[in-house]
Amino acid sequence: MSEKTSLHLAISTTRQLQETDPRWFEKIFFGYPFCLELKDNPLSAPESLELALRNFPEKQKIILNTPIRPLENQLPLVSSLLEKARELGLSGVCLNSIGMIEWVKSQFHELEIYLDGFANLYTRYDLELVKELGVKGVVPAPEIDLTERSGLLSQEIEIITPIQGNLPLAFSRYCFFYPQAPQSCPNPCRDAHILSYPQGKIRQMGKALFSEQNLCLLPHISGLQKKGFHSLRIEGWIMTPEQINRSGEVYRRALGCEVTENPPDWPELFPEGFCNGFYFAARGADFIP
Amino acid sequence: MKPLILAPAGDLKGAEQALKHGADIIYAGIKGWSLRPNAFEMSREEFRETVRLVKARHKAIYLAMNCFYRSGEIPRALEIIGEAAELGVDGVIVSELGLIREIKQKFPRLKIQLSVQISASNTRELEFYKKLGIDGVVLPRNRVELEPENLKQLSSVGVKLEVFLLGDDSPNYDGHCFLSSFLNQKIIKDNTDRDCCSLGSANRNGYCYLMCKRKMEYLREGASQGEDFYLRRGDLALFNRIEELAASGVAVLKIQGREFPEQLTRRLIQGVRDLVDGLDSQPKTKKSKETLNLLVNLKLRLQANHLRLLAKSHSPFWLKARKFIEPLWDNLEIAAFLYLPFYAGSLRRKK
């Protein structure tokens, strides 16, 4: 009997959550870890998180992202967000540092712990370490290709593989657009824009940079499943609700082998174009259809 | 306590100069295994010689093993670390957290310094890494992390804090930026004993194309023309904060630049040595003020040095060309003149 493949989603804002159809997804990684000044970010305060989830029916699907690289004076915020997550009955929490696991585990043992791509998990030695720390699932570092990634697959820990969406490429302590007064940031990053190098384009949201092109592994889905990748995630961080819902629907059908190639509306829905990330041992921006 | 000076050595000659001009500890990498292009790493024989030299001078040496490796490369990485331990190396700089336990188990005598690639930012993380077995940690190159209040809290954990004295005020966190590899990566087999070399990846081989320093175009929706845009915000130079850093618990002042021209590194180490030695003298001597001025000038020259880094420092052509160009950089006026247009550009951006 073939193993069931899970489809997860990562999103940033309350609006995205409100307009997302949750039935496509097993887990929703919720909240924007890269910039607390981003409007509509549920991680800016525990009250915002409560407000965001007040009418959301399937709270057990939510994995709460946490602010990335928290400074000492931000730890109380992380703590109160996790307290709220526990109170709301969320199922888990997603961290971006192996160093934070023990502290979170000691205080919030009811919450399952996941690690995201910026936790720099590269080898099975790292995997052994986090397994012992009781981590439930990990998104390995994005630079790992599929061959290397398949060497990390394990029965005891969920290896999550991003398959669609804009890839987070870097984050900063500073805002590149609006460094002057972060407390009253007018969020110029939310206005449509493109940052282009001769080699390719990127986009900024908050203090993080994303690929302009969308990672797309739709034609490779059955191959991925055959190789043992049974936990997939849509990187909806900067996607529109329309893109998120359509991706959820299409990938869900692809998992059932109903879709094997990009649907006709795909180029219109993702006009920025596609890339394969680092999966085929090339530069991340390349696209092999 | 006065902080120690940790200085780079791209080759044996560099190590010799570093020790002569005041380094307490030097760090070096073996070809292919540290975060620098091969040209600034040592062959195993050269490294062996370097360790002998360092030990003869009763100083310390760290081996930089700070890449994020592939799973299959870890046994070879451990072999290299084992050889280094036998030679008498004092410590190893590591990014791979899974590797730390192996090192601790197999070579308990070795000190482990956690690389800047991990970007440890708070006491909870440091407490965990300490438990894992680290002795020191290189802090992120961000002004916020290096505020005295933050440093004092971090130093309370009891691991040695290391701080880069100069470099970029990194727009993106070291070890957490995939811009260069996303836009440029090429995976090749080079002449080292690693499985392969990820040209363009800052994390896996140290071949970063420094996209954050390059000009890009910023185009808003509806605008007919784009604007020039840079991610980089400026340089971090902490020479005038050495006293404050020491008081906040910083134990090691790290100078980066295995790829810098030797004459530049030499003056830099000598300058920092003077500043550290002058920490006790009150009021500040004329000499330490002069040293500070010298280092500010050096900062300008290092900015000039960025020009060279921009030119893909690992291209074979550039590596040959730098032999002829380097003497020019020893002349501050020429360096400043060449850098001026870029400096003016960075001032405009700051506005």
Short mmCIF file of C-alpha atoms in Angstrom, two decimals, chain A:
data_model
loop_
_atom_site.label_atom_id
_atom_site.label_comp_id
_atom_site.label_asym_id
_atom_site.label_seq_id
_atom_site.Cartn_x
_atom_site.Cartn_y
_atom_site.Cartn_z
CA MET A 1 0.00 0.00 0.00
CA SER A 2 1.43 3.38 -0.94
CA GLU A 3 2.08 5.93 1.80
CA LYS A 4 -0.24 8.92 1.96
CA THR A 5 1.34 12.20 0.89
CA SER A 6 0.63 15.32 2.96
CA LEU A 7 0.24 18.75 1.42
CA HIS A 8 1.09 21.69 3.67
CA LEU A 9 1.03 25.44 3.19
CA ALA A 10 3.13 28.32 4.52
CA ILE A 11 1.46 31.73 4.66
CA SER A 12 2.26 35.08 6.20
CA THR A 13 -0.81 37.16 6.96
CA THR A 14 -4.24 37.03 8.52
CA ARG A 15 -5.85 38.00 5.24
CA GLN A 16 -4.20 35.06 3.50
CA LEU A 17 -5.53 32.73 6.18
CA GLN A 18 -9.03 34.15 5.97
CA GLU A 19 -9.14 33.66 2.21
CA THR A 20 -7.49 30.24 2.13
CA ASP A 21 -9.53 27.13 1.62
CA PRO A 22 -8.11 24.91 4.37
CA ARG A 23 -9.48 21.65 3.00
CA TRP A 24 -6.59 21.32 0.54
CA PHE A 25 -3.97 21.30 3.28
CA GLU A 26 -2.99 19.04 6.17
CA LYS A 27 -1.01 21.73 8.02
CA ILE A 28 -0.81 25.49 7.64
CA PHE A 29 2.44 27.13 8.77
CA PHE A 30 1.11 30.52 9.77
CA GLY A 31 2.74 33.90 10.44
CA TYR A 32 5.56 35.90 8.92
CA PRO A 33 8.78 35.22 10.83
CA PHE A 34 10.95 37.70 8.93
CA CYS A 35 9.42 41.07 9.81
CA LEU A 36 7.19 41.96 12.73
CA GLU A 37 6.45 45.36 11.23
CA LEU A 38 4.66 43.76 8.30
CA LYS A 39 0.99 44.78 8.39
CA ASP A 40 -1.45 42.00 9.14
CA ASN A 41 1.29 39.76 10.54
CA PRO A 42 -0.24 37.64 13.33
CA LEU A 43 3.17 37.37 15.00
CA SER A 44 3.34 41.08 15.83
CA ALA A 45 1.45 40.49 19.12
CA PRO A 46 -0.44 37.65 20.86
CA GLU A 47 -3.66 39.68 20.47
CA SER A 48 -3.17 39.81 16.69
CA LEU A 49 -2.76 36.05 16.66
CA GLU A 50 -5.94 35.57 18.66
CA LEU A 51 -7.83 37.90 16.37
CA ALA A 52 -6.51 36.14 13.28
CA LEU A 53 -7.65 32.73 14.48
CA ARG A 54 -10.89 33.73 16.19
CA ASN A 55 -13.14 32.41 13.43
CA PHE A 56 -10.81 29.87 11.90
CA PRO A 57 -12.49 26.49 12.36
CA GLU A 58 -9.53 24.11 12.07
CA LYS A 59 -7.07 25.41 14.63
CA GLN A 60 -5.39 22.02 15.01
CA LYS A 61 -4.14 22.44 11.43
CA ILE A 62 -2.12 25.50 12.38
CA ILE A 63 1.61 25.39 13.03
CA LEU A 64 2.66 28.77 14.36
CA ASN A 65 5.78 30.27 12.80
CA THR A 66 7.91 32.25 15.23
CA PRO A 67 10.04 35.39 14.76
CA ILE A 68 13.34 34.45 13.18
CA ARG A 69 16.62 35.05 15.08
CA PRO A 70 14.92 36.63 18.10
CA LEU A 71 17.15 38.93 20.11
CA GLU A 72 17.23 38.63 23.87
CA ASN A 73 14.65 41.39 24.26
CA GLN A 74 12.30 39.64 21.80
CA LEU A 75 12.20 36.38 23.74
CA PRO A 76 9.25 37.53 25.90
CA LEU A 77 7.25 38.10 22.70
CA VAL A 78 8.12 34.62 21.45
CA SER A 79 7.11 33.22 24.79
CA SER A 80 3.76 34.99 24.84
CA LEU A 81 3.03 33.94 21.24
CA LEU A 82 3.66 30.32 22.20
CA GLU A 83 1.51 30.71 25.29
CA LYS A 84 -1.29 31.98 23.07
CA ALA A 85 -0.72 29.10 20.63
CA ARG A 86 -1.16 26.64 23.46
CA GLU A 87 -4.25 28.41 24.73
CA LEU A 88 -5.83 28.41 21.25
CA GLY A 89 -5.14 24.70 20.82
CA LEU A 90 -2.74 25.01 17.88
CA SER A 91 -0.90 21.84 17.07
CA GLY A 92 2.67 23.02 16.76
CA VAL A 93 5.30 25.64 16.40
CA CYS A 94 7.90 26.22 13.69
CA LEU A 95 11.38 27.49 14.57
CA ASN A 96 14.30 28.62 12.47
CA SER A 97 17.10 27.72 14.85
CA ILE A 98 18.17 24.38 16.27
CA GLY A 99 19.39 26.34 19.30
CA MET A 100 15.83 27.32 20.26
CA ILE A 101 14.36 23.81 20.38
CA GLU A 102 15.26 22.88 23.95
CA TRP A 103 13.97 26.11 25.42
CA VAL A 104 10.63 25.85 23.59
CA LYS A 105 10.31 22.17 24.41
CA SER A 106 10.93 22.78 28.11
CA GLN A 107 8.09 25.28 28.38
CA PHE A 108 5.61 24.23 25.74
CA HIS A 109 5.92 20.47 25.53
CA GLU A 110 2.36 20.09 24.21
CA LEU A 111 3.32 21.82 20.99
CA GLU A 112 4.91 19.79 18.22
CA ILE A 113 8.15 21.32 16.99
CA TYR A 114 9.04 21.88 13.35
CA LEU A 115 12.16 23.44 11.88
CA ASP A 116 12.06 25.63 8.78
CA GLY A 117 14.60 26.10 5.98
CA PHE A 118 16.69 28.76 7.73
CA ALA A 119 17.53 26.36 10.56
CA ASN A 120 20.39 25.21 8.30
CA LEU A 121 19.72 21.52 8.42
CA TYR A 122 22.05 20.04 5.82
CA THR A 123 23.12 16.52 6.85
CA ARG A 124 21.82 13.35 8.45
CA TYR A 125 24.07 14.20 11.41
CA ASP A 126 21.96 17.33 11.93
CA LEU A 127 18.87 15.23 11.48
CA GLU A 128 20.00 12.78 14.17
CA LEU A 129 20.53 15.68 16.54
CA VAL A 130 17.12 17.24 16.02
CA LYS A 131 15.42 13.85 16.14
CA GLU A 132 16.83 13.32 19.62
CA LEU A 133 15.56 16.75 20.57
CA GLY A 134 12.06 15.60 19.70
CA VAL A 135 11.46 17.54 16.51
CA LYS A 136 8.44 16.37 14.54
CA GLY A 137 9.31 17.69 11.07
CA VAL A 138 11.92 19.70 9.22
CA VAL A 139 12.32 21.68 6.04
CA PRO A 140 15.97 21.01 5.12
CA ALA A 141 18.14 23.88 3.85
CA PRO A 142 16.96 24.99 0.41
CA GLU A 143 20.35 24.43 -1.27
CA ILE A 144 20.08 20.65 -0.90
CA ASP A 145 19.29 18.89 -4.17
CA LEU A 146 16.84 16.00 -4.50
CA THR A 147 19.48 13.26 -4.38
CA GLU A 148 20.97 14.64 -1.18
CA ARG A 149 17.49 15.27 0.17
CA SER A 150 16.41 11.69 -0.41
CA GLY A 151 19.33 10.60 1.78
CA LEU A 152 17.68 12.50 4.62
CA LEU A 153 14.31 10.76 4.35
CA SER A 154 13.52 9.04 7.58
CA GLN A 155 10.75 7.05 9.17
CA GLU A 156 10.95 8.96 12.42
CA ILE A 157 10.95 12.56 11.26
CA GLU A 158 8.87 14.32 8.63
CA ILE A 159 11.03 15.77 5.84
CA ILE A 160 9.03 18.58 4.29
CA THR A 161 9.77 19.50 0.68
CA PRO A 162 8.67 22.87 -0.77
CA ILE A 163 7.11 22.33 -4.20
CA GLN A 164 5.49 25.58 -5.25
CA GLY A 165 5.79 29.28 -4.51
CA ASN A 166 8.34 32.02 -4.05
CA LEU A 167 11.43 30.76 -2.26
CA PRO A 168 12.70 32.72 0.74
CA LEU A 169 16.33 33.54 -0.16
CA ALA A 170 17.61 35.75 2.65
CA PHE A 171 16.52 37.85 5.59
CA SER A 172 17.93 40.84 7.34
CA ARG A 173 17.72 42.74 10.59
CA TYR A 174 17.16 45.84 8.46
CA CYS A 175 14.52 46.93 6.01
CA PHE A 176 16.04 47.73 2.64
CA PHE A 177 13.14 49.94 1.61
CA TYR A 178 12.33 51.82 4.76
CA PRO A 179 15.16 51.82 7.27
CA GLN A 180 14.19 55.14 8.90
CA ALA A 181 11.40 54.42 11.37
CA PRO A 182 10.45 50.76 11.56
CA GLN A 183 7.77 51.35 14.21
CA SER A 184 5.66 53.32 11.76
CA CYS A 185 6.58 51.43 8.63
CA PRO A 186 4.15 52.17 5.79
CA ASN A 187 5.06 48.78 4.25
CA PRO A 188 6.32 49.98 0.87
CA CYS A 189 7.37 46.36 0.29
CA ARG A 190 3.71 45.45 -0.16
CA ASP A 191 3.41 47.63 -3.26
CA ALA A 192 4.07 45.69 -6.42
CA HIS A 193 7.73 45.94 -7.36
CA ILE A 194 10.61 44.04 -8.90
CA LEU A 195 14.27 44.10 -7.96
CA SER A 196 16.33 42.91 -10.88
CA TYR A 197 19.87 41.79 -11.34
CA PRO A 198 21.11 40.84 -14.79
CA GLN A 199 21.01 37.21 -13.58
CA GLY A 200 17.41 37.28 -12.36
CA LYS A 201 14.74 38.99 -10.34
CA ILE A 202 13.88 38.99 -6.67
CA ARG A 203 11.20 40.52 -4.50
CA GLN A 204 11.23 41.93 -0.99
CA MET A 205 8.57 41.51 1.63
CA GLY A 206 9.32 42.85 5.06
CA LYS A 207 12.95 42.13 5.81
CA ALA A 208 13.20 39.05 3.63
CA LEU A 209 14.01 38.50 -0.02
CA PHE A 210 12.18 36.00 -2.20
CA SER A 211 12.60 34.57 -5.64
CA GLU A 212 10.44 36.41 -8.14
CA GLN A 213 9.86 33.19 -10.07
CA ASN A 214 7.72 30.52 -8.54
CA LEU A 215 9.21 27.22 -7.61
CA CYS A 216 7.14 24.65 -9.50
CA LEU A 217 7.49 20.89 -9.21
CA LEU A 218 4.08 19.98 -10.55
CA PRO A 219 5.36 17.81 -13.44
CA HIS A 220 7.66 15.98 -10.98
CA ILE A 221 5.08 15.13 -8.33
CA SER A 222 4.66 11.45 -9.10
CA GLY A 223 8.45 11.04 -9.30
CA LEU A 224 8.81 12.71 -5.92
CA GLN A 225 6.26 10.37 -4.39
CA LYS A 226 7.99 7.33 -5.88
CA LYS A 227 11.28 8.49 -4.34
CA GLY A 228 9.62 8.66 -0.93
CA PHE A 229 8.85 12.37 -0.56
CA HIS A 230 5.53 12.24 1.24
CA SER A 231 5.40 15.65 2.86
CA LEU A 232 5.13 18.58 0.47
CA ARG A 233 4.60 22.28 1.10
CA ILE A 234 3.40 25.25 -0.89
CA GLU A 235 5.44 28.34 -0.09
CA GLY A 236 2.60 30.84 -0.07
CA TRP A 237 4.49 33.56 1.83
CA ILE A 238 3.93 36.24 -0.79
CA MET A 239 1.25 34.55 -2.89
CA THR A 240 -2.21 35.97 -3.46
CA PRO A 241 -5.14 33.99 -2.00
CA GLU A 242 -6.13 33.09 -5.55
CA GLN A 243 -2.71 31.59 -6.24
CA ILE A 244 -2.76 29.72 -2.93
CA ASN A 245 -6.18 28.16 -3.43
CA ARG A 246 -5.59 27.21 -7.04
CA SER A 247 -2.20 25.69 -6.16
CA GLY A 248 -3.81 23.73 -3.34
CA GLU A 249 -6.47 22.37 -5.65
CA VAL A 250 -4.08 21.52 -8.50
CA TYR A 251 -1.47 19.85 -6.30
CA ARG A 252 -4.14 17.89 -4.44
CA ARG A 253 -5.30 16.55 -7.78
CA ALA A 254 -1.71 15.88 -8.83
CA LEU A 255 -1.21 13.78 -5.71
CA GLY A 256 -4.12 11.66 -6.91
CA CYS A 257 -2.42 11.44 -10.34
CA GLU A 258 -5.21 13.48 -11.96
CA VAL A 259 -2.78 16.21 -13.02
CA THR A 260 0.64 15.46 -14.48
CA GLU A 261 1.60 18.71 -16.15
CA ASN A 262 1.10 22.45 -15.66
CA PRO A 263 -2.58 23.36 -16.24
CA PRO A 264 -3.44 25.86 -18.98
CA ASP A 265 -4.16 28.70 -16.54
CA TRP A 266 -0.78 28.27 -14.80
CA PRO A 267 1.24 30.88 -16.80
CA GLU A 268 -1.52 33.42 -16.33
CA LEU A 269 -1.76 32.71 -12.62
CA PHE A 270 2.03 32.90 -12.17
CA PRO A 271 3.13 35.47 -14.73
CA GLU A 272 6.53 35.82 -13.05
CA GLY A 273 7.55 32.44 -14.45
CA PHE A 274 8.90 29.32 -12.79
CA CYS A 275 12.05 27.82 -11.37
CA ASN A 276 13.12 24.45 -9.92
CA GLY A 277 14.88 25.78 -6.85
CA PHE A 278 18.03 23.85 -6.10
CA TYR A 279 16.50 20.42 -6.62
CA PHE A 280 18.35 19.49 -9.79
CA ALA A 281 21.85 20.49 -8.66
CA ALA A 282 21.88 23.69 -10.66
CA ARG A 283 21.38 27.34 -9.86
CA GLY A 284 18.11 27.91 -8.05
CA ALA A 285 16.61 30.15 -10.70
CA ASP A 286 16.79 27.56 -13.48
CA PHE A 287 13.66 25.84 -14.72
CA ILE A 288 13.52 22.36 -16.21
CA PRO A 289 9.87 21.82 -17.17
#
